[in-house]
């Protein structure tokens, strides 16, 4: 069963005199359990696609179905709930709260979901354990290496047990050794926990971990 | 969720302690100003009414003339007026006619100019005077106009210092006068005059030896029952109109003043003044609120990325709204509390400086605190809503 279906999606930034079409009729179907890599030159619309998939942004035209639900018909509140319950997101720049410990960062999505303190603590500990950072839970991001920060971000993304993990250039800021560690973490999440992963990357080596690679070019998928 | 927001807010405030303090300074000053004004004002009102109460609230004072200062060309009262009141008005505890004159009093090597009050023994009853030592006038002394006198403590202190003057003689103008008693001190009156700066003598003595006329300047009446004051006031007015032959369509050429009305007028004035000052101070609270709004807007801009992260990982608009609203309410409430503390100190200091009692008023403190908290809501709302309505992607991209 397809988890995500993009049907003829366009996204145009800006209005009036110089509208910029970032996506020009994108068609893509992603099945549950896939590990998909999105590649392509800079500016070809990969991040735009990720943001739409993450319900952070809306399409200009076309249809986005998530588990056969038309996301475009949902309001902001419903899209937040969908994101909160089914989607995890990791960014190139980690995007952790700087003055909160690793544990607090991982707990944050659960706070908004309304879990009680006990549930939050144990779920956050488990997630940190999965990414191998149990010993670093009380450290703030500025006391952690880039790789460790990205692992905190992964823990934060998976703590809600999402169906799908969206990773926009997760290794873009990391050295190759650390990148490989992150990739093996993502692979094991995909293989052992059955999390569907969509990852944007520029590096062939990283894309090699994926079960399918999709090439973007100029707002469309290159056949 | 609420507790989490509270903790977040406190952390945010602690991280920027100096800025937070400067932000709430306006609120601190505003709250402190409002409460200090109102507290001292209430103390002043209280002290005014206390002083008048000490003189006796069930007191009527009859004076010639309709308005203040216009008494000079209207006739004074006669002994028969006093007798009329004494005999015809029921429920009266005392009627004290009195006339005053300023004179120099000499004792031993010292002299002192004071107010001589000529009156009867009813003067002590009506004015709530008690004697510190000695005795009141005897019937014979009053009747014959004997040169006996009772000293107020101010006069006694000036002329005799620590000595007991009872039995000594003082010289007033050309006659000598025996001191038969000393009044218990009363202190300053409402109008700032020293009530103890007087010498009391029999009315007849003052008439004959100092004034050279038997006119009576004032009649003070003490009514037994507080509820009877208005009736007595009416009755006295009727009697005096008749005695002074005022025809029906003519205005009174005298006044019967009710002490309670005087209290009301005076405390009313201080109350209005208090409210006015309080209102002026409240404006500074609003200015403080604008300060909070300003800093909260800056804070939202600085933390755009943080807000983006929160929205991206599942915060709803209301969560972000709540976080910033609580932050501004906590900020303004802290300002409010500091303001209350400052106000208490200032009020105690100010009250003692002005010689009025310090009256801690829980209600005004609570009101001011709630007001400062609602200023946080009011002025925190715009920045909080701006934060909540940020577009998550734009916010995330913000550096
Ligand atoms: N918010 C935006 N406003 C205007 N143009 C944008 C915005 N976001 C992206 N773009 C443009 O859309 C195109 C696609 O961007 P993006 O999806 O980020 O590409 P990629 O991630 O593949 O490098 C780029 O040319 C970019 O400049
Ligand atoms: Mg990109």
Coordinates of C-alpha atoms and ligand atoms in Angstrom, one line a residue:
Chain A
X1 CA 0.0 0.0 0.0
X2 CA 1.4 3.4 -0.9
X3 CA 2.2 5.5 2.1
X4 CA 2.6 8.8 0.1
X5 CA 1.3 9.7 -3.3
X6 CA 2.2 13.0 -5.1
X7 CA 0.0 13.5 -8.0
X8 CA 1.0 16.2 -10.5
X9 CA 2.1 18.5 -7.8
X10 CA 3.3 22.1 -8.6
X11 CA 4.7 24.6 -6.2
X12 CA 5.2 28.2 -7.2
X13 CA 7.0 30.6 -4.9
X14 CA 6.3 34.3 -5.0
X15 CA 3.3 35.9 -6.7
X16 CA 2.6 38.6 -9.2
X17 CA 5.5 39.8 -11.5
X18 CA 8.0 37.0 -11.1
X19 CA 6.5 33.8 -9.8
X20 CA 9.1 31.1 -9.4
X21 CA 7.9 27.5 -10.2
X22 CA 10.0 25.2 -7.8
X23 CA 8.0 22.1 -8.7
X24 CA 6.5 21.6 -12.1
X25 CA 4.2 18.5 -12.0
X26 CA 5.8 16.1 -9.7
X27 CA 4.5 12.5 -9.6
X28 CA 5.9 10.1 -7.0
X29 CA 4.6 7.2 -5.0
X30 CA 6.3 5.9 -1.9
X31 CA 5.5 2.6 -0.3
X32 CA 5.6 1.8 3.3
X33 CA 9.0 0.5 4.4
X34 CA 11.0 2.1 1.6
X35 CA 14.3 3.9 2.1
X36 CA 14.2 6.5 -0.6
X37 CA 17.0 8.8 -1.6
X38 CA 16.3 12.1 -3.4
X39 CA 19.2 13.4 -5.4
X40 CA 19.6 16.1 -7.9
X41 CA 21.3 19.5 -8.4
X42 CA 20.8 22.3 -6.0
X43 CA 17.6 24.2 -6.6
X44 CA 15.9 21.3 -8.3
X45 CA 13.1 21.2 -5.7
X46 CA 14.1 18.5 -3.3
X47 CA 13.7 20.5 -0.1
X48 CA 10.4 21.9 -1.4
X49 CA 9.2 18.3 -1.8
X50 CA 10.3 17.4 1.7
X51 CA 8.5 20.4 3.2
X52 CA 5.3 19.5 1.4
X53 CA 5.7 15.8 2.5
X54 CA 6.2 17.0 6.1
X55 CA 3.0 19.1 6.0
X56 CA 5.1 22.2 6.7
X57 CA 4.2 23.7 3.3
X58 CA 1.2 23.5 1.0
X59 CA 1.1 22.7 -2.7
X60 CA 0.0 25.2 -5.4
X61 CA -1.8 22.5 -7.4
X62 CA -2.0 18.8 -7.5
X63 CA -2.8 16.2 -4.8
X64 CA -0.8 14.9 -1.9
X65 CA -2.3 11.8 -0.4
X66 CA -0.9 10.5 2.9
X67 CA -2.3 7.0 3.6
X68 CA -5.0 8.0 1.1
X69 CA -5.9 11.1 3.0
X70 CA -5.9 14.3 0.9
X71 CA -3.5 16.5 3.0
X72 CA -4.4 19.6 1.0
X73 CA -7.9 19.5 2.3
X74 CA -6.8 19.6 6.0
X75 CA -6.5 22.8 8.0
X76 CA -3.4 23.9 9.8
X77 CA -4.4 22.3 13.0
X78 CA -5.1 18.9 11.4
X79 CA -1.8 19.1 9.5
X80 CA 0.0 19.7 12.7
X81 CA -1.7 16.7 14.3
X82 CA -0.7 14.6 11.2
X83 CA 2.9 15.8 11.4
X84 CA 3.0 15.2 15.2
X85 CA 1.7 11.6 15.0
X86 CA 3.1 10.2 11.8
X87 CA 6.1 12.2 10.7
X88 CA 9.6 12.7 12.0
X89 CA 11.8 15.4 10.5
X90 CA 15.6 15.8 10.6
X91 CA 17.4 18.8 9.1
X92 CA 20.8 19.5 7.7
X93 CA 21.4 22.1 10.5
X94 CA 20.1 19.8 13.3
X95 CA 17.7 22.5 14.6
X96 CA 17.9 21.6 18.3
X97 CA 16.9 24.0 21.0
X98 CA 20.3 25.4 22.1
X99 CA 19.7 25.9 25.8
X100 CA 18.0 22.6 26.5
X101 CA 19.6 19.3 27.2
X102 CA 19.6 16.4 24.8
X103 CA 16.9 14.7 26.9
X104 CA 14.7 17.9 27.0
X105 CA 15.1 18.2 23.2
X106 CA 14.0 14.7 22.7
X107 CA 11.1 15.1 25.1
X108 CA 9.7 18.2 23.4
X109 CA 7.4 16.5 20.8
X110 CA 5.9 14.4 23.6
X111 CA 5.2 17.5 25.7
X112 CA 3.2 18.9 22.8
X113 CA 1.5 15.6 22.3
X114 CA 0.4 15.8 26.0
X115 CA 2.2 12.7 27.3
X116 CA 2.7 12.7 31.1
X117 CA 6.1 13.1 32.5
X118 CA 6.7 9.4 33.1
X119 CA 5.8 8.4 29.6
X120 CA 8.0 11.2 28.3
X121 CA 11.0 10.3 30.3
X122 CA 11.0 6.6 29.4
X123 CA 10.2 7.2 25.7
X124 CA 13.0 9.8 25.5
X125 CA 15.5 7.5 27.2
X126 CA 14.7 4.7 24.8
X127 CA 15.1 7.0 21.8
X128 CA 18.4 8.2 23.1
X129 CA 19.5 4.7 23.7
X130 CA 18.6 3.7 20.2
X131 CA 20.9 6.4 18.8
X132 CA 23.6 5.5 21.3
X133 CA 23.5 8.8 23.4
X134 CA 22.4 7.6 26.8
X135 CA 25.5 8.9 28.4
X136 CA 25.0 12.4 26.9
X137 CA 21.4 13.0 27.8
X138 CA 22.2 15.9 30.1
X139 CA 24.4 17.8 27.8
X140 CA 23.3 20.8 25.8
X141 CA 23.8 20.8 22.1
X142 CA 26.8 23.1 22.2
X143 CA 28.6 20.4 24.3
X144 CA 28.0 17.8 21.6
X145 CA 29.8 17.1 18.3
X146 CA 27.9 17.5 15.0
X147 CA 27.3 13.8 14.7
X148 CA 26.0 13.6 18.3
X149 CA 23.7 16.6 17.6
X150 CA 22.3 14.9 14.5
X151 CA 21.7 11.8 16.6
X152 CA 19.8 13.8 19.2
X153 CA 17.8 15.2 16.3
X154 CA 17.1 11.6 15.0
X155 CA 16.1 10.6 18.5
X156 CA 13.7 13.5 18.7
X157 CA 12.3 12.5 15.3
X158 CA 11.7 8.9 16.2
X159 CA 10.6 9.4 19.8
X160 CA 7.0 9.7 18.7
X161 CA 7.3 6.4 16.7
X162 CA 6.5 8.0 13.4
X163 CA 5.6 6.0 10.2
X164 CA 8.0 8.0 8.2
X165 CA 11.3 9.8 8.7
X166 CA 12.1 12.8 6.5
X167 CA 15.8 13.7 6.4
X168 CA 16.9 16.7 4.4
X169 CA 20.6 16.4 3.8
X170 CA 21.2 14.8 7.2
X171 CA 24.9 14.4 6.6
X172 CA 25.5 17.7 4.8
X173 CA 27.3 19.2 7.8
X174 CA 29.1 16.1 8.9
X175 CA 32.5 14.5 8.1
X176 CA 32.5 11.3 6.2
X177 CA 33.2 9.0 9.1
X178 CA 30.3 10.5 11.1
X179 CA 28.1 10.5 8.0
X180 CA 28.6 6.7 7.8
X181 CA 27.6 6.3 11.4
X182 CA 24.4 8.3 10.8
X183 CA 23.7 6.3 7.7
X184 CA 24.0 3.0 9.5
X185 CA 21.7 4.3 12.2
X186 CA 19.1 5.3 9.5
X187 CA 19.5 1.9 7.8
X188 CA 18.9 0.0 11.0
X189 CA 15.8 2.2 11.8
X190 CA 14.5 1.3 8.4
X191 CA 15.4 -2.3 8.5
X192 CA 14.7 -3.2 12.2
X193 CA 11.9 -0.8 13.1
X194 CA 10.2 -0.6 9.7
X195 CA 10.4 3.2 9.5
X196 CA 9.9 4.5 6.0
X197 CA 12.7 7.0 5.2
X198 CA 13.0 9.7 2.6
X199 CA 16.4 11.3 2.5
X200 CA 17.8 14.1 0.4
X201 CA 21.5 13.8 -0.3
X202 CA 24.1 15.0 -2.7
X203 CA 26.5 12.1 -2.1
X204 CA 26.4 9.0 -4.2
X205 CA 27.9 7.1 -1.3
X206 CA 25.0 8.0 1.0
X207 CA 22.4 7.3 -1.6
X208 CA 23.9 3.8 -1.8
X209 CA 22.2 3.0 1.5
X210 CA 18.8 3.6 0.0
X211 CA 16.6 1.0 -1.5
X212 CA 15.5 3.4 -4.3
X213 CA 17.0 6.6 -5.7
X214 CA 15.0 9.3 -7.4
X215 CA 16.7 12.0 -9.4
X216 CA 15.3 15.5 -9.4
X217 CA 15.9 18.0 -12.2
X218 CA 14.4 21.4 -12.5
X219 CA 11.3 20.7 -10.4
X220 CA 10.5 17.3 -11.9
X221 CA 11.7 13.8 -11.6
X222 CA 14.2 12.7 -14.3
X223 CA 13.2 9.5 -16.0
Chain B
X1 CA 1.3 22.1 29.4
X2 CA 0.8 25.1 31.7
X3 CA 3.6 24.1 34.0
X4 CA 5.9 23.5 31.1
X5 CA 5.1 26.9 29.7
X6 CA 5.7 28.4 33.1
X7 CA 9.1 26.7 33.4
X8 CA 10.0 27.8 29.9
X9 CA 9.0 31.3 30.7
X10 CA 11.0 31.4 33.9
X11 CA 14.1 30.0 32.1
X12 CA 13.7 32.7 29.4
X13 CA 13.5 35.4 32.0
X14 CA 16.5 34.0 34.0
X15 CA 18.6 33.8 30.9
X16 CA 18.2 37.6 30.4
X17 CA 18.1 38.7 33.9
X18 CA 19.3 42.3 33.4
X19 CA 17.0 42.9 30.4
X20 CA 14.1 41.4 32.2
X21 CA 14.7 43.6 35.2
X22 CA 14.8 46.7 33.0
X23 CA 11.7 45.6 31.2
X24 CA 9.7 45.3 34.4
X25 CA 11.1 48.5 35.9
X26 CA 8.2 50.4 34.4
X27 CA 5.7 48.0 36.1
X28 CA 7.6 48.2 39.4
X29 CA 7.5 51.9 39.4
X30 CA 3.9 52.1 38.3
X31 CA 2.6 49.6 40.9
X32 CA 4.7 51.2 43.6
X33 CA 3.5 54.7 42.7
X34 CA -0.2 53.7 42.6
X35 CA -0.1 51.8 45.9
X36 CA 2.1 54.4 47.7
X37 CA -0.2 57.2 46.7
X38 CA -3.4 55.4 47.7
X39 CA -1.9 54.1 50.9
X40 CA -0.6 57.5 52.1
X41 CA -3.8 59.1 50.9
X42 CA -5.9 56.7 52.9
X43 CA -3.7 57.4 55.9
X44 CA -4.2 61.1 55.5
X45 CA -8.0 60.7 55.2
X46 CA -7.9 58.5 58.3
X47 CA -5.9 61.0 60.3
X48 CA -8.2 63.8 59.4
X49 CA -11.3 62.0 60.5
X50 CA -9.5 60.7 63.6
X51 CA -8.6 64.2 64.7
X52 CA -12.2 65.4 64.2
X53 CA -13.5 62.4 66.0
X54 CA -11.2 63.3 68.9
X55 CA -13.0 66.6 69.1
X56 CA -16.3 64.9 69.3
X57 CA -18.4 63.9 66.3
X58 CA -21.7 64.6 68.1
X59 CA -20.8 68.3 68.3
X60 CA -22.6 71.3 66.8
X61 CA -20.9 74.6 66.5
X62 CA -23.0 77.8 66.2
X63 CA -21.3 80.8 64.7
X64 CA -22.5 84.1 63.4
X65 CA -22.4 84.8 59.7
X66 CA -23.5 82.7 56.8
X67 CA -20.2 82.1 55.1
X68 CA -16.7 81.9 56.3
X69 CA -15.2 85.3 57.1
X70 CA -18.5 87.1 56.7
X71 CA -19.2 86.9 60.4
X72 CA -17.8 90.3 61.3
X73 CA -20.9 92.4 60.4
X74 CA -23.5 90.0 61.8
X75 CA -24.2 90.2 65.5
X76 CA -22.7 87.8 67.9
X77 CA -24.8 85.8 70.4
X78 CA -26.1 86.8 73.8
X79 CA -26.4 84.9 77.0
X80 CA -30.2 84.5 76.4
X81 CA -29.4 82.5 73.2
X82 CA -27.4 80.1 75.2
X83 CA -30.1 79.8 77.8
X84 CA -32.7 79.2 75.0
X85 CA -30.7 76.3 73.7
X86 CA -30.0 75.0 77.1
X87 CA -33.7 75.1 78.1
X88 CA -35.6 74.3 74.9
X89 CA -33.5 71.7 73.0
X90 CA -33.9 68.3 74.4
X91 CA -31.2 65.5 74.4
X92 CA -28.3 67.8 74.9
X93 CA -25.2 66.9 76.9
X94 CA -23.7 70.3 77.2
X95 CA -23.8 73.9 75.8
X96 CA -20.6 75.8 75.9
X97 CA -20.6 79.5 74.9
X98 CA -17.1 80.8 74.2
X99 CA -15.3 83.9 73.1
X100 CA -11.6 84.1 72.4
X101 CA -9.0 86.8 72.4
X102 CA -5.3 86.8 71.9
X103 CA -3.3 88.0 74.9
X104 CA 0.2 88.0 76.4
X105 CA 0.6 85.9 79.5
X106 CA 3.4 86.5 81.9
X107 CA 4.7 84.1 84.6
X108 CA 7.9 84.4 86.5
X109 CA 10.4 85.9 84.1
X110 CA 8.7 84.5 80.9
X111 CA 6.0 85.7 78.7
X112 CA 4.0 84.0 75.9
X113 CA 1.2 85.2 73.7
X114 CA -1.7 82.7 73.4
X115 CA -5.4 82.4 72.8
X116 CA -7.5 83.1 75.9
X117 CA -10.8 81.2 75.8
X118 CA -13.6 82.4 77.9
X119 CA -16.2 79.8 78.6
X120 CA -18.0 77.6 81.1
X121 CA -17.4 74.1 82.5
X122 CA -19.5 72.7 79.6
X123 CA -16.5 73.6 77.4
X124 CA -14.7 70.5 78.8
X125 CA -17.7 68.2 78.2
X126 CA -18.4 69.4 74.7
X127 CA -14.8 69.5 73.5
X128 CA -13.8 66.2 75.2
X129 CA -11.2 68.0 77.4
X130 CA -9.8 66.4 80.4
X131 CA -7.6 67.9 83.2
X132 CA -4.1 66.7 83.8
X133 CA -4.0 68.4 87.2
X134 CA -6.0 70.8 89.3
X135 CA -9.7 71.4 89.0
X136 CA -12.4 72.9 86.8
X137 CA -14.1 76.2 87.6
X138 CA -16.4 76.5 90.6
X139 CA -19.9 77.9 90.3
X140 CA -18.9 81.1 92.2
X141 CA -15.9 81.7 90.0
X142 CA -18.0 81.5 86.8
X143 CA -20.8 83.6 88.4
X144 CA -18.5 86.4 89.6
X145 CA -16.0 86.4 86.8
X146 CA -13.1 85.5 89.0
X147 CA -9.6 85.6 87.6
X148 CA -8.9 81.9 87.6
X149 CA -7.4 80.1 84.7
X150 CA -6.7 76.6 83.3
X151 CA -3.6 76.3 81.1
X152 CA -3.2 74.3 77.9
X153 CA 0.0 72.2 78.0
X154 CA 1.7 74.3 75.4
X155 CA 1.3 77.4 77.5
X156 CA 2.2 75.5 80.7
X157 CA 5.4 74.2 79.0
X158 CA 6.4 77.7 77.8
X159 CA 5.9 79.4 81.1
X160 CA 6.5 76.8 83.7
X161 CA 8.5 74.0 81.9
X162 CA 8.4 70.9 84.2
X163 CA 7.0 72.7 87.3
X164 CA 3.4 72.2 88.4
X165 CA 1.8 75.6 87.9
X166 CA -1.4 74.9 89.9
X167 CA -1.5 77.5 92.7
X168 CA 0.8 80.0 90.9
X169 CA -0.2 83.2 89.4
X170 CA 0.1 84.6 85.9
X171 CA -0.3 88.1 84.7
X172 CA -2.6 88.8 81.8
X173 CA -2.7 92.5 80.7
X174 CA -3.4 94.4 83.9
X175 CA -4.7 91.7 86.1
X176 CA -3.2 88.6 87.8
X177 CA -4.9 85.3 87.5
X178 CA -4.6 82.2 89.6
X179 CA -3.8 78.9 87.8
X180 CA -6.3 76.3 89.0
X181 CA -5.6 73.5 86.5
X182 CA -3.8 72.2 83.4
X183 CA -5.5 70.5 80.5
X184 CA -4.5 67.1 79.1
X185 CA -2.7 67.6 75.8
X186 CA -4.6 67.0 72.5
X187 CA -2.0 68.0 69.9
X188 CA -2.5 69.5 66.5
X189 CA -6.0 70.0 65.1
X190 CA -7.1 69.1 61.6
X191 CA -6.4 72.6 60.5
X192 CA -2.8 72.4 61.8
X193 CA -3.4 74.7 64.8
X194 CA -2.1 73.6 68.2
X195 CA -5.2 73.0 70.3
X196 CA -3.1 73.0 73.5
X197 CA -2.0 76.6 72.9
X198 CA -4.7 78.2 75.0
X199 CA -5.6 79.5 78.4
X200 CA -9.2 78.8 79.5
X201 CA -11.0 81.3 81.8
X202 CA -14.5 81.9 83.0
X203 CA -16.5 83.5 80.2
X204 CA -17.5 86.4 82.4
X205 CA -13.9 87.2 83.2
X206 CA -12.9 87.4 79.6
X207 CA -15.9 89.5 78.8
X208 CA -15.3 92.0 81.5
X209 CA -11.5 92.2 81.7
X210 CA -10.4 91.5 78.1
X211 CA -13.2 92.1 75.6
X212 CA -15.3 94.8 77.4
X213 CA -18.5 93.4 76.0
X214 CA -20.7 90.5 76.8
X215 CA -21.1 89.2 73.2
X216 CA -20.6 85.5 72.7
X217 CA -18.6 84.5 69.6
X218 CA -19.4 80.8 69.4
X219 CA -21.7 78.3 71.0
X220 CA -20.6 74.7 71.0
X221 CA -23.3 72.1 71.7
X222 CA -22.8 68.4 72.5
X223 CA -25.7 66.2 71.5
X224 CA -26.3 63.1 73.6
X225 CA -27.4 60.8 70.8
X226 CA -25.6 60.8 67.5
X227 CA -28.9 60.1 65.7
X228 CA -30.4 63.2 67.1
X229 CA -27.9 65.6 65.6
X230 CA -30.0 66.7 62.6
X231 CA -33.0 67.3 64.8
X232 CA -31.0 69.3 67.3
X233 CA -29.5 71.3 64.5
X234 CA -33.0 72.1 63.2
X235 CA -34.3 73.1 66.6
X236 CA -31.4 75.3 67.4
X237 CA -31.7 77.0 64.0
X238 CA -35.4 77.7 64.7
X239 CA -34.8 79.1 68.1
X240 CA -32.0 81.4 67.0
X241 CA -34.0 82.7 64.0
X242 CA -36.7 83.7 66.4
X243 CA -34.4 85.1 69.0
X244 CA -32.5 87.1 66.3
X245 CA -35.8 88.2 64.7
X246 CA -35.1 86.9 61.3
X247 CA -38.3 87.1 59.1
X248 CA -39.5 84.1 57.2
X249 CA -38.2 85.0 53.8
X250 CA -34.7 86.1 55.1
X251 CA -31.7 83.9 55.1
X252 CA -30.0 82.8 58.4
X253 CA -27.3 85.2 59.6
X254 CA -25.6 82.4 61.5
X255 CA -24.7 78.8 61.0
X256 CA -25.1 75.6 63.0
X257 CA -22.1 73.4 61.8
X258 CA -22.3 69.7 62.2
X259 CA -18.9 68.1 62.8
X260 CA -19.9 65.0 60.8
X261 CA -20.5 67.2 57.8
X262 CA -17.1 68.8 58.3
X263 CA -15.5 65.3 58.4
X264 CA -17.3 64.3 55.3
X265 CA -16.2 67.4 53.4
X266 CA -12.6 67.2 54.5
X267 CA -12.2 63.4 54.0
X268 CA -14.0 63.8 50.7
X269 CA -11.4 66.2 49.6
X270 CA -8.5 64.0 50.5
X271 CA -10.2 61.0 48.9
X272 CA -10.6 62.8 45.6
X273 CA -7.0 63.9 45.8
X274 CA -5.9 60.3 46.5
X275 CA -7.9 59.0 43.5
X276 CA -6.4 61.7 41.3
X277 CA -2.9 60.8 42.3
X278 CA -3.6 57.2 41.9
X279 CA -4.9 57.7 38.4
X280 CA -1.8 59.7 37.4
X281 CA 0.3 56.8 38.8
X282 CA -1.7 54.3 36.9
X283 CA -0.7 55.9 33.6
X284 CA 2.9 54.9 34.4
X285 CA 1.6 51.3 34.7
X286 CA 0.4 51.6 31.1
X287 CA 3.8 52.9 30.0
X288 CA 5.3 49.9 31.8
X289 CA 3.0 47.6 29.8
X290 CA 4.2 49.1 26.6
X291 CA 7.8 48.4 27.7
X292 CA 6.9 44.8 28.1
X293 CA 5.3 44.6 24.7
X294 CA 8.4 46.1 23.2
X295 CA 10.7 43.6 24.8
X296 CA 8.4 40.7 24.0
X297 CA 8.4 41.7 20.3
X298 CA 12.2 41.7 20.3
X299 CA 12.2 38.4 22.0
X300 CA 9.9 36.9 19.4
X301 CA 12.1 38.1 16.6
X302 CA 15.2 36.7 18.4
X303 CA 13.6 33.4 18.9
X304 CA 12.0 33.0 15.5
X305 CA 14.1 29.9 14.8
X306 CA 13.2 28.3 18.2
X307 CA 9.5 28.9 17.4
X308 CA 10.0 27.3 14.0
X309 CA 11.5 24.2 15.6
X310 CA 8.6 24.0 18.0
X311 CA 6.0 24.4 15.3
X312 CA 7.8 21.8 13.1
X313 CA 7.9 19.1 15.8
X314 CA 4.2 19.4 16.6
X315 CA 3.5 22.5 18.7
X316 CA 0.1 24.0 18.0
X317 CA -0.5 27.7 17.6
X318 CA -2.0 27.8 21.1
X319 CA 1.1 26.2 22.6
X320 CA 3.3 28.9 21.3
X321 CA 0.7 31.6 22.1
X322 CA 0.6 30.3 25.6
X323 CA 4.3 30.1 26.0
X324 CA 4.8 33.8 25.1
X325 CA 1.7 35.0 26.9
X326 CA 2.8 33.2 30.1
X327 CA 6.2 34.7 29.7
X328 CA 4.9 38.2 29.6
X329 CA 2.4 37.6 32.4
X330 CA 5.2 36.1 34.6
X331 CA 7.3 39.1 33.7
X332 CA 4.7 41.7 34.6
X333 CA 3.6 39.8 37.7
X334 CA 7.2 39.7 39.0
X335 CA 7.2 43.5 38.3
X336 CA 4.0 43.7 40.3
X337 CA 5.3 41.8 43.3
X338 CA 8.5 43.9 43.4
X339 CA 6.3 47.0 43.1
X340 CA 4.2 45.9 46.0
X341 CA 7.3 45.4 48.1
X342 CA 8.7 48.7 47.1
X343 CA 5.4 50.4 47.8
X344 CA 5.2 49.0 51.3
X345 CA 8.6 50.5 52.1
X346 CA 7.8 53.8 50.4
X347 CA 4.4 54.0 52.1
X348 CA 5.8 53.4 55.6
X349 CA 8.5 55.9 55.0
X350 CA 6.1 58.5 53.4
X351 CA 3.5 58.0 56.1
X352 CA 5.9 58.6 58.9
X353 CA 7.3 61.6 57.0
X354 CA 3.9 63.2 56.7
X355 CA 2.8 62.1 60.2
X356 CA -0.2 60.1 59.0
X357 CA -0.9 56.5 60.0
X358 CA 0.4 53.6 57.7
X359 CA -2.7 51.6 56.7
X360 CA -1.8 48.5 54.8
X361 CA -4.7 47.8 52.5
X362 CA -4.8 44.3 51.2
X363 CA -7.5 45.1 48.7
X364 CA -5.5 47.8 46.8
X365 CA -2.5 45.5 46.8
X366 CA -4.4 42.7 45.3
X367 CA -6.0 45.0 42.7
X368 CA -2.7 46.4 41.7
X369 CA -1.1 43.0 41.4
X370 CA -4.0 41.7 39.3
X371 CA -3.8 44.8 37.2
X372 CA -0.1 44.3 36.5
X373 CA -0.7 40.7 35.6
X374 CA -3.5 41.7 33.2
X375 CA -1.1 44.2 31.7
X376 CA 1.1 41.2 30.9
X377 CA -1.8 39.6 29.1
X378 CA -2.9 42.7 27.3
X379 CA 0.5 43.8 26.1
X380 CA 1.9 40.3 25.7
X381 CA -0.9 39.2 23.4
X382 CA 0.2 41.0 20.3
X383 CA 3.8 39.6 20.4
X384 CA 2.5 36.1 21.4
X385 CA 0.1 36.0 18.5
X386 CA 2.8 37.1 16.1
X387 CA 5.0 34.2 17.4
X388 CA 2.1 31.7 17.1
X389 CA 1.2 32.7 13.6
X390 CA 4.8 32.4 12.2
X391 CA 5.1 30.1 9.2
X392 CA 7.1 27.2 10.4
X393 CA 9.3 26.9 7.2
X394 CA 10.1 30.6 7.2
X395 CA 10.8 30.5 10.9
X396 CA 13.1 27.5 10.5
X397 CA 15.0 29.3 7.8
X398 CA 15.5 32.3 10.0
X399 CA 19.1 32.7 11.4
Ligands
LIG1 N1 10.5 30.4 0.2 C1 11.0 30.5 -1.0 N2 10.7 31.6 -1.8 C2 11.1 31.7 -3.0 N3 11.8 30.8 -3.6 C3 12.1 29.6 -3.0 C4 11.7 29.5 -1.6 N4 12.2 28.2 -1.2 C5 12.9 27.7 -2.3 N5 12.8 28.5 -3.3 C6 13.4 28.3 -4.6 O1 12.8 27.1 -5.1 C7 13.8 26.4 -5.8 C8 13.9 25.0 -5.2 O2 14.4 25.1 -3.9 P1 14.7 23.8 -3.0 O3 13.5 23.0 -3.0 O4 15.2 24.3 -1.7 O5 15.8 23.1 -3.8 P2 16.9 22.0 -3.4 O6 16.5 21.6 -2.0 O7 16.7 20.9 -4.3 O8 18.2 22.6 -3.5 C9 15.2 27.1 -5.6 O9 15.5 27.8 -6.8 C10 14.9 28.1 -4.5 O10 15.6 29.3 -4.7
LIG2 MG1 17.7 21.8 -0.1

